[in-house]
Tab-separated table of C-alpha atoms in Angstrom:
chain	number	residue	atom	x	y	z
A	10	MET	CA	91.797	121.043	113.476
A	11	SER	CA	92.587	118.027	115.570
A	12	LYS	CA	93.604	118.615	119.113
A	13	PHE	CA	95.792	115.520	119.058
A	14	VAL	CA	99.516	115.909	118.505
A	15	ARG	CA	99.830	112.147	118.228
A	16	HIS	CA	96.947	109.805	117.610
A	17	PHE	CA	97.830	106.109	117.624
A	18	PHE	CA	95.711	103.731	115.564
A	19	VAL	CA	96.198	100.039	116.343
A	20	CYS	CA	94.724	97.523	113.927
A	21	THR	CA	92.862	94.756	115.734
A	22	PHE	CA	91.312	93.130	112.692
A	23	ASP	CA	91.015	89.351	112.842
A	24	ARG	CA	91.313	87.010	109.907
A	25	PRO	CA	90.964	83.237	110.087
A	26	GLU	CA	94.141	81.391	111.014
A	27	GLY	CA	96.107	79.883	108.147
A	28	GLY	CA	95.747	82.615	105.547
A	29	ARG	CA	97.814	85.715	105.116
A	30	GLY	CA	97.646	86.473	108.804
A	31	SER	CA	96.153	89.455	110.555
A	32	CYS	CA	96.961	91.955	113.239
A	33	GLY	CA	94.285	90.438	115.458
A	34	THR	CA	95.810	86.981	115.383
A	35	SER	CA	99.279	88.494	115.904
A	36	GLY	CA	98.514	89.900	119.336
A	37	SER	CA	97.344	93.412	118.566
A	38	ALA	CA	94.466	93.418	121.069
A	39	ALA	CA	96.945	93.035	123.917
A	40	ILE	CA	99.076	95.828	122.455
A	41	LEU	CA	96.071	98.136	122.180
A	42	SER	CA	95.120	97.348	125.756
A	43	ARG	CA	98.634	98.054	127.042
A	44	MET	CA	98.776	101.341	125.164
A	45	GLN	CA	95.384	102.460	126.440
A	46	THR	CA	96.293	101.459	129.985
A	47	ALA	CA	99.545	103.420	129.775
A	48	LEU	CA	97.731	106.492	128.485
A	49	PHE	CA	95.008	106.126	131.115
A	50	ALA	CA	97.680	106.526	133.768
A	51	ARG	CA	98.790	109.843	132.301
A	52	PRO	CA	95.838	112.265	132.387
A	53	ASP	CA	98.169	115.149	131.565
A	54	LEU	CA	98.414	113.658	128.074
A	55	TRP	CA	94.697	113.093	127.459
A	56	PRO	CA	94.118	116.457	125.762
A	57	THR	CA	96.788	115.812	123.144
A	58	VAL	CA	97.364	112.053	122.795
A	59	ALA	CA	94.892	109.326	121.821
A	60	VAL	CA	94.893	105.579	121.157
A	61	THR	CA	92.195	103.990	118.991
A	62	GLY	CA	91.627	100.451	117.750
A	63	THR	CA	90.832	100.014	114.070
A	64	GLY	CA	89.700	97.642	111.381
A	65	CYS	CA	92.005	96.504	108.596
A	66	MET	CA	94.645	98.943	107.328
A	67	GLY	CA	96.022	96.576	104.710
A	68	LEU	CA	99.203	95.383	106.376
A	69	CYS	CA	97.816	91.990	107.399
A	70	SER	CA	100.880	89.979	106.476
A	71	VAL	CA	103.266	92.129	108.523
A	72	GLY	CA	101.055	92.871	111.528
A	73	PRO	CA	100.505	93.940	114.187
A	74	ALA	CA	100.346	97.332	112.486
A	75	ILE	CA	100.139	100.711	114.182
A	76	CYS	CA	100.033	104.137	112.583
A	77	VAL	CA	100.513	107.467	114.269
A	78	TYR	CA	99.052	110.676	112.911
A	79	PRO	CA	99.507	113.477	112.068
A	80	GLU	CA	103.142	112.357	111.939
A	81	GLY	CA	102.294	109.594	109.454
A	82	ILE	CA	104.540	107.089	111.218
A	83	TRP	CA	103.858	103.367	110.793
A	84	TYR	CA	105.078	100.467	112.900
A	85	THR	CA	104.608	96.853	111.826
A	86	GLY	CA	105.461	93.429	113.207
A	87	VAL	CA	105.170	94.948	116.668
A	88	SER	CA	106.301	92.472	119.333
A	89	ALA	CA	105.546	92.803	123.035
A	90	ALA	CA	109.000	94.334	123.553
A	91	ASP	CA	108.479	96.693	120.615
A	92	ALA	CA	105.134	97.729	122.070
A	93	GLN	CA	106.724	98.652	125.382
A	94	LEU	CA	109.366	100.710	123.585
A	95	ILE	CA	106.709	102.469	121.507
A	96	ILE	CA	104.729	103.174	124.688
A	97	ASP	CA	107.703	104.540	126.611
A	98	GLU	CA	109.267	106.507	123.779
A	99	HIS	CA	106.539	107.571	121.381
A	100	LEU	CA	103.209	107.374	123.188
A	101	LEU	CA	104.382	108.877	126.459
A	102	GLY	CA	107.562	110.638	125.338
A	103	GLY	CA	106.719	111.926	121.879
A	104	ARG	CA	109.866	110.465	120.331
A	105	VAL	CA	109.502	108.315	117.199
A	106	VAL	CA	111.152	104.869	117.533
A	107	GLU	CA	113.092	105.172	114.303
A	108	LYS	CA	114.457	101.629	114.296
A	109	LEU	CA	110.919	100.214	114.224
A	110	VAL	CA	109.449	102.526	111.570
A	111	TYR	CA	107.850	100.786	108.594
A	112	HIS	CA	108.527	102.262	105.169
A	113	TRP	CA	105.821	101.646	102.587
A	114	PRO	CA	107.091	100.357	99.265
A	115	GLU	CA	106.873	102.838	96.415
A	116	SER	CA	103.537	102.412	94.674
B	9	MET	CA	106.375	108.174	106.548
B	10	SER	CA	102.839	107.439	105.597
B	11	LYS	CA	102.035	107.170	101.962
B	12	PHE	CA	98.536	108.469	102.585
B	13	VAL	CA	97.771	112.115	101.885
B	14	ARG	CA	94.357	111.652	103.463
B	15	HIS	CA	93.397	108.767	105.682
B	16	PHE	CA	89.766	108.729	106.816
B	17	PHE	CA	88.913	107.065	110.126
B	18	VAL	CA	85.221	106.377	110.690
B	19	CYS	CA	84.117	105.401	114.181
B	20	THR	CA	81.768	102.406	114.132
B	21	PHE	CA	81.664	101.809	117.858
B	22	ASP	CA	78.319	100.638	119.226
B	23	ARG	CA	76.914	101.486	122.628
B	24	PRO	CA	73.587	100.259	123.956
B	25	GLU	CA	70.601	102.355	122.960
B	26	GLY	CA	69.354	104.845	125.520
B	27	GLY	CA	72.625	106.113	126.904
B	28	ARG	CA	74.863	108.835	125.550
B	29	GLY	CA	74.586	107.453	122.042
B	30	SER	CA	77.299	106.123	119.804
B	31	CYS	CA	78.540	106.419	116.251
B	32	GLY	CA	77.466	102.836	115.604
B	33	THR	CA	73.862	103.470	116.540
B	34	SER	CA	73.900	106.724	114.546
B	35	GLY	CA	74.477	105.046	111.199
B	36	SER	CA	78.249	105.079	110.876
B	37	ALA	CA	78.534	101.547	109.462
B	38	ALA	CA	76.568	102.631	106.395
B	39	ILE	CA	78.766	105.727	106.049
B	40	LEU	CA	81.936	103.638	106.267
B	41	SER	CA	80.559	101.259	103.657
B	42	ARG	CA	79.668	104.093	101.284
B	43	MET	CA	83.086	105.672	101.678
B	44	GLN	CA	84.894	102.397	101.055
B	45	THR	CA	82.704	101.647	98.041
B	46	ALA	CA	83.421	105.101	96.596
B	47	LEU	CA	87.153	104.640	97.091
B	48	PHE	CA	87.032	101.123	95.650
B	49	ALA	CA	85.756	102.622	92.403
B	50	ARG	CA	88.764	104.931	92.161
B	51	PRO	CA	91.918	102.776	91.999
B	52	ASP	CA	93.952	105.816	90.990
B	53	LEU	CA	93.486	107.031	94.581
B	54	TRP	CA	94.413	103.791	96.362
B	55	PRO	CA	98.095	104.655	96.740
B	56	THR	CA	97.325	107.895	98.578
B	57	VAL	CA	93.849	107.697	100.141
B	58	ALA	CA	92.505	105.227	102.714
B	59	VAL	CA	89.317	104.635	104.707
B	60	THR	CA	89.394	102.674	107.963
B	61	GLY	CA	86.747	101.833	110.547
B	62	THR	CA	87.643	102.401	114.189
B	63	GLY	CA	86.615	101.861	117.770
B	64	CYS	CA	85.585	104.726	120.026
B	65	MET	CA	87.246	108.102	119.511
B	66	GLY	CA	85.363	109.803	122.330
B	67	LEU	CA	82.739	111.772	120.421
B	68	CYS	CA	79.880	109.377	121.180
B	69	SER	CA	77.280	112.035	121.909
B	70	VAL	CA	77.860	113.888	118.620
B	71	GLY	CA	78.448	110.926	116.301
B	72	PRO	CA	78.861	109.687	113.700
B	73	ALA	CA	82.443	110.943	113.963
B	74	ILE	CA	85.078	110.877	111.246
B	75	CYS	CA	88.632	112.155	111.418
B	76	VAL	CA	91.002	112.698	108.537
B	77	TYR	CA	94.759	112.615	108.937
B	78	PRO	CA	97.351	113.966	108.485
B	79	GLU	CA	95.157	117.033	108.031
B	80	GLY	CA	93.637	116.584	111.487
B	81	ILE	CA	90.144	117.383	110.267
B	82	TRP	CA	87.134	116.090	112.222
B	83	TYR	CA	83.539	115.748	111.119
B	84	THR	CA	80.730	114.920	113.560
B	85	GLY	CA	76.987	114.402	113.379
B	86	VAL	CA	77.483	113.171	109.832
B	87	SER	CA	74.146	112.639	108.088
B	88	ALA	CA	73.683	110.642	104.894
B	89	ALA	CA	73.744	113.896	102.904
B	90	ASP	CA	76.847	115.056	104.760
B	91	ALA	CA	78.512	111.746	104.009
B	92	GLN	CA	77.900	112.132	100.292
B	93	LEU	CA	79.351	115.644	100.381
B	94	ILE	CA	82.409	114.424	102.286
B	95	ILE	CA	82.835	111.613	99.763
B	96	ASP	CA	82.528	113.872	96.724
B	97	GLU	CA	84.541	116.780	98.062
B	98	HIS	CA	87.078	115.469	100.537
B	99	LEU	CA	87.542	111.755	99.926
B	100	LEU	CA	87.597	111.922	96.146
B	101	GLY	CA	88.407	115.599	95.599
B	102	GLY	CA	90.812	116.425	98.407
B	103	ARG	CA	88.845	119.504	99.461
B	104	VAL	CA	87.906	119.878	103.133
B	105	VAL	CA	84.148	120.455	103.682
B	106	GLU	CA	84.662	123.491	105.898
B	107	LYS	CA	81.015	123.906	106.857
B	108	LEU	CA	80.962	120.434	108.428
B	109	VAL	CA	84.265	120.640	110.312
B	110	TYR	CA	84.072	119.939	114.034
B	111	HIS	CA	86.094	122.153	116.326
B	112	TRP	CA	87.183	120.557	119.588
B	113	PRO	CA	86.504	122.656	122.659
B	114	GLU	CA	89.584	124.083	124.320
B	115	SER	CA	90.805	121.654	126.945
């Protein structure tokens, strides 16, 4: 079993400008960096919390997209302010930021 | 909540040859490609199963590393034969390949 109680995956996939957009061109690299820096400063959390950059997760048009497992929480359209809230509340505090949660359409 | 009942994350991070190794230099790109190709052929699974490439997840010396959420299952040292078993059993069939599961050391 995973040792991580919350594992953040931040899409950093780049698509060319002018199409349907991408997390990479929406600022996700800076978000990933801020999250990893915040976690780096909290070694007490390293055994149970992780942050990983990813390729495309399919939410290009509403990026930047982040998912958090095993909770199965998704955040999309993450602004710099959103990112700080997610860092303070969810990454470091373990509390889901409900107002930012993305709900997948029924498929 | 996530719509995915199993979301495979395959590390494709490359480190220079000669150091502690990396998933990228251990063949993970081919594994990711095979997994995505297998899933592409099964559109019935697209609403509930996903495969995503990632950056480093910290298991460089025992790569290629794959994790599967929300189950929290990890596979490491994945050979080509292992990858086919994981595809047939876990990706397409939903059955964990117990004999390949990686157990994190107690931290």
